Tab-separated table of C-alpha atoms in Angstrom:
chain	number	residue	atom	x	y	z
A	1	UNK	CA	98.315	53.576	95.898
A	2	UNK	CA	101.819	52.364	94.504
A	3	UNK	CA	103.757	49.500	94.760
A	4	UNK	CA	106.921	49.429	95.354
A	5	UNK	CA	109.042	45.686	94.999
A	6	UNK	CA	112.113	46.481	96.612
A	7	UNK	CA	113.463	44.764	99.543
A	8	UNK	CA	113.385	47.045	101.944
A	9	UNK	CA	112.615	50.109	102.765
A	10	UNK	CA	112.603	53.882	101.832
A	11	UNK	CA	112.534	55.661	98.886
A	12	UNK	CA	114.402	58.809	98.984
A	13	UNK	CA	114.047	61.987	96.759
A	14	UNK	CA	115.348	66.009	96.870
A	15	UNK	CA	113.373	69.190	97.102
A	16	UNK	CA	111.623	70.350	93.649
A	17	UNK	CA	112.133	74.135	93.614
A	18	UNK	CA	109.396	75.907	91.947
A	19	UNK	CA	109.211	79.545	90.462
A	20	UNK	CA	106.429	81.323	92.460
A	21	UNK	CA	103.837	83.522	89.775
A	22	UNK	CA	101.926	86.434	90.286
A	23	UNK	CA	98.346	86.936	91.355
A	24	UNK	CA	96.032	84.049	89.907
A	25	UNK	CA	98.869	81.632	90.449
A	26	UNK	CA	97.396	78.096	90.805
A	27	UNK	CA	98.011	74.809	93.226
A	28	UNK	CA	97.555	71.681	91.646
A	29	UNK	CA	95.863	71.357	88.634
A	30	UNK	CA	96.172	74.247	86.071
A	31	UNK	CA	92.301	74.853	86.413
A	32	UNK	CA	91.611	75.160	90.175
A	33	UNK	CA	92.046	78.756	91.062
A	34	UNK	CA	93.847	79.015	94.105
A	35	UNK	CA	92.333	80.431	97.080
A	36	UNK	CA	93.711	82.257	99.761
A	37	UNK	CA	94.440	81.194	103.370
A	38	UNK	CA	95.872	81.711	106.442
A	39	UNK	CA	99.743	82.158	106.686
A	40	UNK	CA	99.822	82.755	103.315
A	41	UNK	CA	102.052	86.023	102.607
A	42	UNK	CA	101.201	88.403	99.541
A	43	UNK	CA	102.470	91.339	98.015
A	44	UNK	CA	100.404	93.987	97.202
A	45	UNK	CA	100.426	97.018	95.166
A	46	UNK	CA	98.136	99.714	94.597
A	47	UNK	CA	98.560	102.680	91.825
A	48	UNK	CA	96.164	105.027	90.689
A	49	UNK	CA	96.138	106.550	86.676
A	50	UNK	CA	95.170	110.098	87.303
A	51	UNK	CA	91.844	110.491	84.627
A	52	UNK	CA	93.089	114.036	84.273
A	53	UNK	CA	96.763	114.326	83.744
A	54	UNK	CA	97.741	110.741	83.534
A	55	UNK	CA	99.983	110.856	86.230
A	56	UNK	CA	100.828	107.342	88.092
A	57	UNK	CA	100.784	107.531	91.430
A	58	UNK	CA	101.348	104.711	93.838
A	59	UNK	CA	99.359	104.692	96.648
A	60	UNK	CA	100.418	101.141	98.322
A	61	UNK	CA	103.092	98.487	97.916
A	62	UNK	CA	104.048	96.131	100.491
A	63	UNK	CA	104.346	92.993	102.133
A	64	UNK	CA	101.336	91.321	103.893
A	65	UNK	CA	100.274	88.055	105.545
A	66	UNK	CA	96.563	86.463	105.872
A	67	UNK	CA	96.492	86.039	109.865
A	68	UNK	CA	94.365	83.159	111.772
A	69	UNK	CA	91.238	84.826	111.090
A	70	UNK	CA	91.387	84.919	107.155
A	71	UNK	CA	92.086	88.681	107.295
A	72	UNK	CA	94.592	90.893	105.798
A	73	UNK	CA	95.465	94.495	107.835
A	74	UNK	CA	95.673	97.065	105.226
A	75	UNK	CA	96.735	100.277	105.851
A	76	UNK	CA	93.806	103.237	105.358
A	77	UNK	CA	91.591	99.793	104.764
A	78	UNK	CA	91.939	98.012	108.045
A	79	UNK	CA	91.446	94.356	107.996
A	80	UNK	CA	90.075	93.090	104.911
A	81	UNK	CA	88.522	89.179	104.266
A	82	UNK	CA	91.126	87.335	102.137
A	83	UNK	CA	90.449	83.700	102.760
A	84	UNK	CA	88.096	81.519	100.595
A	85	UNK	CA	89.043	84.070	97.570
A	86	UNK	CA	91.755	83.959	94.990
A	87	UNK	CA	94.199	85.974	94.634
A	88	UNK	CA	92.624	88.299	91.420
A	89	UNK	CA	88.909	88.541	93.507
A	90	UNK	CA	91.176	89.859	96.983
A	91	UNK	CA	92.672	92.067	94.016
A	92	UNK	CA	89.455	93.583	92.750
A	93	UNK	CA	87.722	93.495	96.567
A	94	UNK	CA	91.154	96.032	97.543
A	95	UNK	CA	90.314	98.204	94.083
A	96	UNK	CA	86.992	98.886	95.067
A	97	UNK	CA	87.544	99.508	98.847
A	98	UNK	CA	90.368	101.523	98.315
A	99	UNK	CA	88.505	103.856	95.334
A	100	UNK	CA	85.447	103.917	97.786
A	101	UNK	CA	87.816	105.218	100.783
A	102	UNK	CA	90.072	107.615	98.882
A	103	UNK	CA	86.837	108.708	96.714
A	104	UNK	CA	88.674	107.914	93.255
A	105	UNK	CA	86.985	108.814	90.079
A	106	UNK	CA	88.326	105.261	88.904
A	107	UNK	CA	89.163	102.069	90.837
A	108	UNK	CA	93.021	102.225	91.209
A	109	UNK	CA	95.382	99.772	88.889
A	110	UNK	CA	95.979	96.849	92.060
A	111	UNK	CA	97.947	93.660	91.906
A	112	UNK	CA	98.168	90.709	94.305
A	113	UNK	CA	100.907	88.132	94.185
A	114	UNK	CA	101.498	85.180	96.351
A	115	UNK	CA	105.083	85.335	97.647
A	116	UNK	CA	104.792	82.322	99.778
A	117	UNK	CA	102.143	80.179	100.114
A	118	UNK	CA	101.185	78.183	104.145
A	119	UNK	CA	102.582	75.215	104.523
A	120	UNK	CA	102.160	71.697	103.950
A	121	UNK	CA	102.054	68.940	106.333
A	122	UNK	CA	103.888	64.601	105.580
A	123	UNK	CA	103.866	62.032	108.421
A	124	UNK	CA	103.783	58.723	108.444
A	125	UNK	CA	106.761	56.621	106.818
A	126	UNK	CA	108.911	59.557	105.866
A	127	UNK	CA	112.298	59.868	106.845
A	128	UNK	CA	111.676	63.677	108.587
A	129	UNK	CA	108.041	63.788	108.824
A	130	UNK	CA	106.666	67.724	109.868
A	131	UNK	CA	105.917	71.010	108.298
A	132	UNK	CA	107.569	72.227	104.759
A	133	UNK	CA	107.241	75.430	103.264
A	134	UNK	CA	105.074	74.825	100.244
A	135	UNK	CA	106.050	75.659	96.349
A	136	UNK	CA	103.536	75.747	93.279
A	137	UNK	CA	103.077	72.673	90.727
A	138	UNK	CA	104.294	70.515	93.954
A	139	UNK	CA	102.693	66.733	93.562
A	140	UNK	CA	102.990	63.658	96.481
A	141	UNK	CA	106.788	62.346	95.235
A	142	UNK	CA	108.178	65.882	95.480
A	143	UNK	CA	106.662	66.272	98.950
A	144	UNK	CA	108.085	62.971	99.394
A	145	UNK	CA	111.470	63.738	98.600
A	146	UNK	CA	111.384	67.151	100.705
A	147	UNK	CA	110.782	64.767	103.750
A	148	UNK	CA	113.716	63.261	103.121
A	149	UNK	CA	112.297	59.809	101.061
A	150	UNK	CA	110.839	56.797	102.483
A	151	UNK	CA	111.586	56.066	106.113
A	152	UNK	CA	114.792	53.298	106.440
A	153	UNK	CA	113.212	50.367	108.139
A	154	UNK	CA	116.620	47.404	108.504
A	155	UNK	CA	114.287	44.772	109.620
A	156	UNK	CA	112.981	44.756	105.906
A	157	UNK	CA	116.204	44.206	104.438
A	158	UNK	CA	116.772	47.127	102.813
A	159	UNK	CA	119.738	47.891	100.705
A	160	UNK	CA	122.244	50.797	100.130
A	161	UNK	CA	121.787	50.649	96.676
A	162	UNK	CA	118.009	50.230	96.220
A	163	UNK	CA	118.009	53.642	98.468
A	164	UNK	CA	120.610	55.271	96.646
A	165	UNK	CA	118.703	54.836	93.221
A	166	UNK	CA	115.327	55.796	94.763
A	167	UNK	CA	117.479	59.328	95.986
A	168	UNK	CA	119.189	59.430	92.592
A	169	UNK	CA	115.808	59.018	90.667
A	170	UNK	CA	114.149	61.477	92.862
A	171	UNK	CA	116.830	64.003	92.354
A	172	UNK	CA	116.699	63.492	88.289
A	173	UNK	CA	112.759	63.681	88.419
A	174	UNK	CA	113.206	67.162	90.463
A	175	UNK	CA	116.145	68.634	87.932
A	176	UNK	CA	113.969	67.811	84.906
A	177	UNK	CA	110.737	69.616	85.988
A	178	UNK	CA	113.205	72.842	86.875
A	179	UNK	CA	114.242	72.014	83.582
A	180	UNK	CA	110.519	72.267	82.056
A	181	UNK	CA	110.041	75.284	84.134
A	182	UNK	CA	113.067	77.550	83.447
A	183	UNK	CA	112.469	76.415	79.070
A	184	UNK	CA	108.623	77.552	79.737
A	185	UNK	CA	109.158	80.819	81.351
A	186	UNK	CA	112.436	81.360	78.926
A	187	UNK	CA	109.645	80.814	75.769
A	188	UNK	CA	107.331	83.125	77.540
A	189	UNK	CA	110.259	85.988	78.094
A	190	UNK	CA	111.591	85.863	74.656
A	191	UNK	CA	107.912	86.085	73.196
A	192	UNK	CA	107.155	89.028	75.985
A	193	UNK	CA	110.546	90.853	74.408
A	194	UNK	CA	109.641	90.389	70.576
A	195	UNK	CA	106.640	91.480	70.759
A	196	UNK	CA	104.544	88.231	70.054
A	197	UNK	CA	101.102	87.108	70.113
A	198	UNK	CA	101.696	83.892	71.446
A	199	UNK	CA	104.469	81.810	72.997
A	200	UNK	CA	106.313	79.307	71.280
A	201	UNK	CA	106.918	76.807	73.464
A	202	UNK	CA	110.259	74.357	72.938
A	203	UNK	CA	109.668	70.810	71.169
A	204	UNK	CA	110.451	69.642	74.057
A	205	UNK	CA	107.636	70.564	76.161
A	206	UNK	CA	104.754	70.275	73.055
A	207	UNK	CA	105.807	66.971	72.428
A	208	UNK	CA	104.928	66.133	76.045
A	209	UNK	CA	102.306	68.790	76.476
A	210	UNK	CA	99.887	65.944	77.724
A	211	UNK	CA	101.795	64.559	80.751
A	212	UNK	CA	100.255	66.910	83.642
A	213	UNK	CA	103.529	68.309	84.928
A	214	UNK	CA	104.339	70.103	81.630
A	215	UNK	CA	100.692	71.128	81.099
A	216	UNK	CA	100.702	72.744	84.127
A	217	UNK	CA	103.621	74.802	82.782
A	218	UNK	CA	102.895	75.535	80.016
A	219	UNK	CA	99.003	76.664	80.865
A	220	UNK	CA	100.958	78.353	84.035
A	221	UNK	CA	103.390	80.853	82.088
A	222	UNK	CA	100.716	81.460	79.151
A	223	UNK	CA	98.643	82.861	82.260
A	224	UNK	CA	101.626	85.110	83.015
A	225	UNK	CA	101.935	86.236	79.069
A	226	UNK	CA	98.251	86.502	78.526
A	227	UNK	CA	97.799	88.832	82.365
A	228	UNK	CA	101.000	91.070	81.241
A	229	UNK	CA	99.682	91.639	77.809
A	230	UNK	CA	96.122	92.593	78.899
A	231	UNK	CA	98.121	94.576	82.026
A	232	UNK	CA	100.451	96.299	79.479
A	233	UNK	CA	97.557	97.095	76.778
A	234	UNK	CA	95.059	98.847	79.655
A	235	UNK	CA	97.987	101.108	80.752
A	236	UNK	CA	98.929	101.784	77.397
A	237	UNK	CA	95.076	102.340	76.590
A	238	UNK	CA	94.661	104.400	79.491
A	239	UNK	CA	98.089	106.686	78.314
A	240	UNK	CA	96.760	107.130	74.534
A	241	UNK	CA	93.041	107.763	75.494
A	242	UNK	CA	94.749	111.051	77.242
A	243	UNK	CA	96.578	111.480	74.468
A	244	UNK	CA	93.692	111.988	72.623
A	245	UNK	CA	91.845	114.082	74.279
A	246	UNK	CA	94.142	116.429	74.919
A	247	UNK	CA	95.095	116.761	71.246
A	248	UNK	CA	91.853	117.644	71.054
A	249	UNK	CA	91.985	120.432	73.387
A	250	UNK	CA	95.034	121.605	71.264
A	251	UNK	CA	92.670	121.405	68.393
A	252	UNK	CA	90.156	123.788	69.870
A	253	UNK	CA	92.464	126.241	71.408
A	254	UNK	CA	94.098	126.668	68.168
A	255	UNK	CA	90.978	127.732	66.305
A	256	UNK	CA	90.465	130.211	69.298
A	257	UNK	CA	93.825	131.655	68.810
A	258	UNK	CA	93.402	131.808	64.973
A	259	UNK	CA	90.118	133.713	66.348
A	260	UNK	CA	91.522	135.856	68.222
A	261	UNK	CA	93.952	136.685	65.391
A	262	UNK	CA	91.462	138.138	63.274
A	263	UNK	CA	90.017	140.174	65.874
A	264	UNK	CA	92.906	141.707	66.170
A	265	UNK	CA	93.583	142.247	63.086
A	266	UNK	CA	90.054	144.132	62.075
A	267	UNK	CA	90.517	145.978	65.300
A	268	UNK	CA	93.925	146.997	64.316
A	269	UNK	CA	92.640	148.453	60.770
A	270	UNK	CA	89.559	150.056	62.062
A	271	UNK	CA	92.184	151.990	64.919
A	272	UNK	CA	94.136	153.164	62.186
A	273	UNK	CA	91.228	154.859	60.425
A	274	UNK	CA	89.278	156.359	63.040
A	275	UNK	CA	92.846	158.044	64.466
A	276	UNK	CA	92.797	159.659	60.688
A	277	UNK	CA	89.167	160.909	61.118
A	278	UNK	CA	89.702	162.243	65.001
A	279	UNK	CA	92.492	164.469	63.134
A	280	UNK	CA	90.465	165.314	60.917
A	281	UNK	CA	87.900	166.038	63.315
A	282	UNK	CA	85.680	163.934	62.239
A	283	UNK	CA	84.916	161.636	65.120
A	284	UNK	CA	84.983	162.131	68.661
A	285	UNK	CA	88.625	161.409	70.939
A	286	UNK	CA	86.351	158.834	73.144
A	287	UNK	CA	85.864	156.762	69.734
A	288	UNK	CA	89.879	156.261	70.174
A	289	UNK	CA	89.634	155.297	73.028
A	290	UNK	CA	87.038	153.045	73.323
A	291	UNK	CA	88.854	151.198	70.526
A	292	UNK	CA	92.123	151.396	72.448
A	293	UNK	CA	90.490	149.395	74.869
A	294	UNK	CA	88.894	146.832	72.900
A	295	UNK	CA	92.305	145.975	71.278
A	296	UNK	CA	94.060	145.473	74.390
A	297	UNK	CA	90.921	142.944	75.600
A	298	UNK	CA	91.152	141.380	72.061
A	299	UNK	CA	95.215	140.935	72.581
A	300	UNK	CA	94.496	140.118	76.296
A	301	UNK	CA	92.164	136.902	75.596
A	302	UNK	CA	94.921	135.654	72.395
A	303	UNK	CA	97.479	135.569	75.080
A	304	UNK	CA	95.211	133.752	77.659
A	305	UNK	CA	94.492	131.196	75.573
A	306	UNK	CA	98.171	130.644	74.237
A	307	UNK	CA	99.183	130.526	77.883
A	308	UNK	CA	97.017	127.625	77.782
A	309	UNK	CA	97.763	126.071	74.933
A	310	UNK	CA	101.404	125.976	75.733
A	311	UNK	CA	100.228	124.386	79.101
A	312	UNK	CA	98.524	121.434	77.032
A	313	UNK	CA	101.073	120.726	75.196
A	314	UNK	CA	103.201	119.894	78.164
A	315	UNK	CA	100.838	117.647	79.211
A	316	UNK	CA	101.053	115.907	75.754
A	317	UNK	CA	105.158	115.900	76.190
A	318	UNK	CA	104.846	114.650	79.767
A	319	UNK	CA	101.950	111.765	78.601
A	320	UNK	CA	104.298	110.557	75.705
A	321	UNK	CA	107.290	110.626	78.311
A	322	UNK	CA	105.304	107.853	80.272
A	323	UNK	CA	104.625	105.766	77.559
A	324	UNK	CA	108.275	105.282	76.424
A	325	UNK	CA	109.557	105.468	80.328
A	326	UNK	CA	107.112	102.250	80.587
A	327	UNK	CA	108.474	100.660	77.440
A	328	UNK	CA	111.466	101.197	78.043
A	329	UNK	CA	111.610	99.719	81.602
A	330	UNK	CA	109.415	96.610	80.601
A	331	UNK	CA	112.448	95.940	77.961
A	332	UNK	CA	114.987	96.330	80.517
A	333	UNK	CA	113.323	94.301	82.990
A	334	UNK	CA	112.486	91.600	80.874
A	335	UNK	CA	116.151	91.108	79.117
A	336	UNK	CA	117.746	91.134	82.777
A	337	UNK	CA	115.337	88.038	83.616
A	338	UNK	CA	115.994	86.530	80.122
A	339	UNK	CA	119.670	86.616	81.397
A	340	UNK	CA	118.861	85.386	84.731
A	341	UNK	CA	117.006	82.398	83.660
A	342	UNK	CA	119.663	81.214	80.720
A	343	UNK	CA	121.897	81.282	83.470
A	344	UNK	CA	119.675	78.879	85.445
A	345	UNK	CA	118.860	76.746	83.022
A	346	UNK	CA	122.755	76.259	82.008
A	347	UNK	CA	123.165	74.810	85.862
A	348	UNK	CA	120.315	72.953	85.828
A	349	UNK	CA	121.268	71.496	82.065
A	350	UNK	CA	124.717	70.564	83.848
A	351	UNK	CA	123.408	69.081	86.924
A	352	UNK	CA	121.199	66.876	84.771
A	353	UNK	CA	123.979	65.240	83.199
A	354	UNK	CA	125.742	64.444	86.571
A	355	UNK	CA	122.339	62.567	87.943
A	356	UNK	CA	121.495	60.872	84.566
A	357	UNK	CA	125.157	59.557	84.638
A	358	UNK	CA	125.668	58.970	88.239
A	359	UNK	CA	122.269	56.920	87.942
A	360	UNK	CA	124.171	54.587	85.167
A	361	UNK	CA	126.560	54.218	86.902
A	362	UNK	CA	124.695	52.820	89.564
A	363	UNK	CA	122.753	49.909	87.506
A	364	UNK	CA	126.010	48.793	86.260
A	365	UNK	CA	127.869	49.116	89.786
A	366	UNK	CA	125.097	48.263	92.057
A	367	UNK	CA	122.852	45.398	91.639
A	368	UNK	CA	121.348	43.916	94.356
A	369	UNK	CA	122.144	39.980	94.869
A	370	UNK	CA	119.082	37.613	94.973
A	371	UNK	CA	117.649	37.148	98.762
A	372	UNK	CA	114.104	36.587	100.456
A	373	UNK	CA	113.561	39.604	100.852
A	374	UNK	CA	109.773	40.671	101.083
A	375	UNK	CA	107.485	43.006	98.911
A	376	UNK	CA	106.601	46.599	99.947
A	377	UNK	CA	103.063	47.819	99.262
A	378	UNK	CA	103.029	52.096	99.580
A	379	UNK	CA	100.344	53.646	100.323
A	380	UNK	CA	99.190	57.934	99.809
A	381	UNK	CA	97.079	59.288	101.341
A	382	UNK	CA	95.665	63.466	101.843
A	383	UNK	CA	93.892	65.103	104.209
A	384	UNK	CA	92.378	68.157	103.280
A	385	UNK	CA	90.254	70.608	104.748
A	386	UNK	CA	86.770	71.276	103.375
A	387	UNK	CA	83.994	73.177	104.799
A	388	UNK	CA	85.977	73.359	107.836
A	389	UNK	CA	86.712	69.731	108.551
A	390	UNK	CA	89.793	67.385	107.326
A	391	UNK	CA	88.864	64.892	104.605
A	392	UNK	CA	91.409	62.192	104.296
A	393	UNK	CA	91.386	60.601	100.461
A	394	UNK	CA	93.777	58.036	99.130
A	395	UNK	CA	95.852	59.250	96.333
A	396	UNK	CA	98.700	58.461	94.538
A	397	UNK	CA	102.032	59.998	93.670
A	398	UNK	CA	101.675	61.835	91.068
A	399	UNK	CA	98.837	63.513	92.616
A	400	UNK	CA	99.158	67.356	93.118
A	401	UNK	CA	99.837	68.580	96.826
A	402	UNK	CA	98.008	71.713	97.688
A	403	UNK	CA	99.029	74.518	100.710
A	404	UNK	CA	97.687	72.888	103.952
A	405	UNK	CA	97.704	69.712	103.042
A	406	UNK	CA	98.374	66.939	105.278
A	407	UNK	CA	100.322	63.771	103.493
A	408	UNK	CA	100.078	60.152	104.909
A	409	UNK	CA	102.752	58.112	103.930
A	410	UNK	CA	102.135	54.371	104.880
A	411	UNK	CA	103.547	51.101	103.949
A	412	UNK	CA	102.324	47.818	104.314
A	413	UNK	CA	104.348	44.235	103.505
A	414	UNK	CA	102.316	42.261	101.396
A	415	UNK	CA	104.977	38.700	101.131
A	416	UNK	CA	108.666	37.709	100.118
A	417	UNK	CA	109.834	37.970	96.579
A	418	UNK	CA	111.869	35.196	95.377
A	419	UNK	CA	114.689	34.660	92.127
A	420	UNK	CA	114.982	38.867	92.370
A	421	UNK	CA	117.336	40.233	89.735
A	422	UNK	CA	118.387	43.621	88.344
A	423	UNK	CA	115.191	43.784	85.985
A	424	UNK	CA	113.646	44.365	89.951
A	425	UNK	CA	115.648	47.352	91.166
A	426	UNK	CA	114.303	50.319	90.319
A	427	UNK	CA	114.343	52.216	86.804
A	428	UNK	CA	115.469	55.496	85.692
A	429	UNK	CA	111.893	56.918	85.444
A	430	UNK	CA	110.551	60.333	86.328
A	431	UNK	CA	107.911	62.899	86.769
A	432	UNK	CA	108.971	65.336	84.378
């Protein structure tokens, strides 16, 4: 529950945009996994390692959305159950179906991220109460401010400039936790690019690492670094154990060939002297021959196995090619998001320092003159489905919104204020 003295009614706020994450992205706090539900759209990709040759080959990538039954259509899989699980166990459940379908030697490389997640649901004293798309790390005040702030009610007394400063705080609160956002997942790209073992977050966000909006984060883009690492070092695994083995091969096929060289050799030198003793007349023509013929079998295998040899050493050649061609596109793709966020963060940076001074501005401009005006109790409130059915549970602001959700605003007058003065208008405070 909050409380709210102003003297009159709504509090208004703006949208908080939120980077979406890949599969095992969470809602709410850090350490509930998220689990999948209807309307919520994924995008899936499937790729299988050949054990053989290493080639990658990908065998599904596309856009998909959990219908009303919980079930995702899959192509060569049918419908598959994705509701109740998160987004890594629908990962693994796909692996395994698809491997068992396709009859692969090894369950094929599969990734599940959540491009957009269902909805969430605010009525009650809200200026535009109704359905909003939903965005992760979202908590009661941003849904709040989505809705368009606290519903204007005249016969309360409310003022332009209490509302304005509600909309201006709102706004700041949403601009810093971009801010948080876009420093975290900067940290986490220039770690990703040097090569690190761990992220080094801004002293910015350690400093504050125990409010929950930065904790969530922080514990949300070391989920990313940690998952691409252990990603990057399987594939990489996967590449050098091929590698490896296939040296090997080149091992043993050039002992043959050194084999076969010495064959050859004593065959050659015993051919020379039994061609002396034939003219001679020593030895029989059909002990020529049958010599002949043994040195073109001996020469015949040497060639056989270079043939192969040369055929495993393209294999090594093509193996190596992969690992640079996926080195080389992770540092690509990774310095053209590096870019991409600096530039967002510059806006947001400059946006900042509009709201923080236009909310100055306001407390010197805009103090409200003393009046009877009356106190405003605010009241949260959730409903949330579980086992089926909606629980409703009172909550506060702060609290974390997940998809589905359905928010009750309410507010309640409680009795007049008297002597009010500037210390009463609201402060520049925020959820950052």
């Amino acid at each position: 529950m909050a409380r709210l003295n102003v003297p009159g009614a709504a509090q208004n706020g703006a949208l908080a945009l939120v980077l979406l994450f890949s599969a095992g992205a969470t809602a709410g706090n850090a350490s509930d996994e998220y689990m999948l539900g209807s309307q919520d759209k994924l995008r899936i990709s499937v790729t299988e390692i050949s054990s053989a040759s290493g080639e990658i080959r990908p065998r599904l990538n596309g856009e998909f959305t959990v219908d009303a039954a919980g079930d995702v259509a899959i192509p060569l899989l049918g419908n598959i159950k994705a509701a109740g699980m998160s987004a890594s166990k629908f990962a693994t459940s796909i692996a395994s179906q698809f491997q068992a379908k396709v009859r692969l030697v090894n369950p094929p490389v599969t990734a599940v991220e959540i491009v957009q997640h269902r909805p969430f649901y605010i009525i009650g004293a809200v200026e535009k109460p109704g359905e909003y798309p939903f965005r992760p790390g979202m908590r009661v005040i941003h849904a709040l401010s989505v809705a368009g702030g606290m519903a204007r009610a005249p016969a309360l007394g409310e003022t332009r400039f209490e509302r304005d400063m509600v909309q201006a705080n709102g706004e700041l609160n949403v601009l810093r936790a971009q801010r948080n956002r876009l420093e975290a997942r900067r940290a986490r790209l220039e770690a990703t690019v040097g090569g690190k073992d761990k992220i080094e977050f801004p002293a910015r966000l350690r400093l504050r690492a125990s409010e929950p909006n930065v904790q969530d984060v922080i514990t949300r883009e070391q989920l990313v670094f940690d998952q691409r690492r252990k990603t990057r070092a399987r594939e990489l695994g996967n590449y050098n154990e091929q590698l490896s083995l296939l040296r090997g091969q080149m091992s043993t096929l050039q002992n043959q060939i050194e084999t076969q060289n010495a064959q050859s050799s004593s065959v050659d030198r015993e051919l020379v002297q039994v061609r002396k003793l034939e003219s001679q007349g020593l030895v029989p023509s059909a002990r020529v021959y049958a010599l002949e013929r043994t040195a073109l079998a001996v020469d015949s295998k040497r060639k056989e196995v270079q043939t192969e040899m040369l055929k495993v050493s393209e294999r090594v050649a093509s193996t190596e090619a992969s690992i640079r061609r996926l080195q080389d596109a992770d540092g690509s793709e990774l310095l053209v998001e590096l870019n991409g966020v600096d530039g967002e963060l510059e806006s947001v940076t400059g946006k900042l320092g509009t709201a923080e001074d236009l909310i100055q501005q306001l407390q010197i401009d805009g103090a409200p003159a003393a009046g009877h005006d009356e106190e405003i109790e605010i009241t949260y409130s959730i409903l949330r489905e579980r086992d089926g059915q909606l629980v409703e549970e009172v909550t506060a602001e702060t609290s974390p919104v997940r998809p589905g959700d359905v928010i009750k605003v309410s507010r309640h007058t409680t009795g007049s204020l008297s002597d009010r003065t500037l210390s009463g208008a609201p402060a520049v405070t925020g959820y950052q």
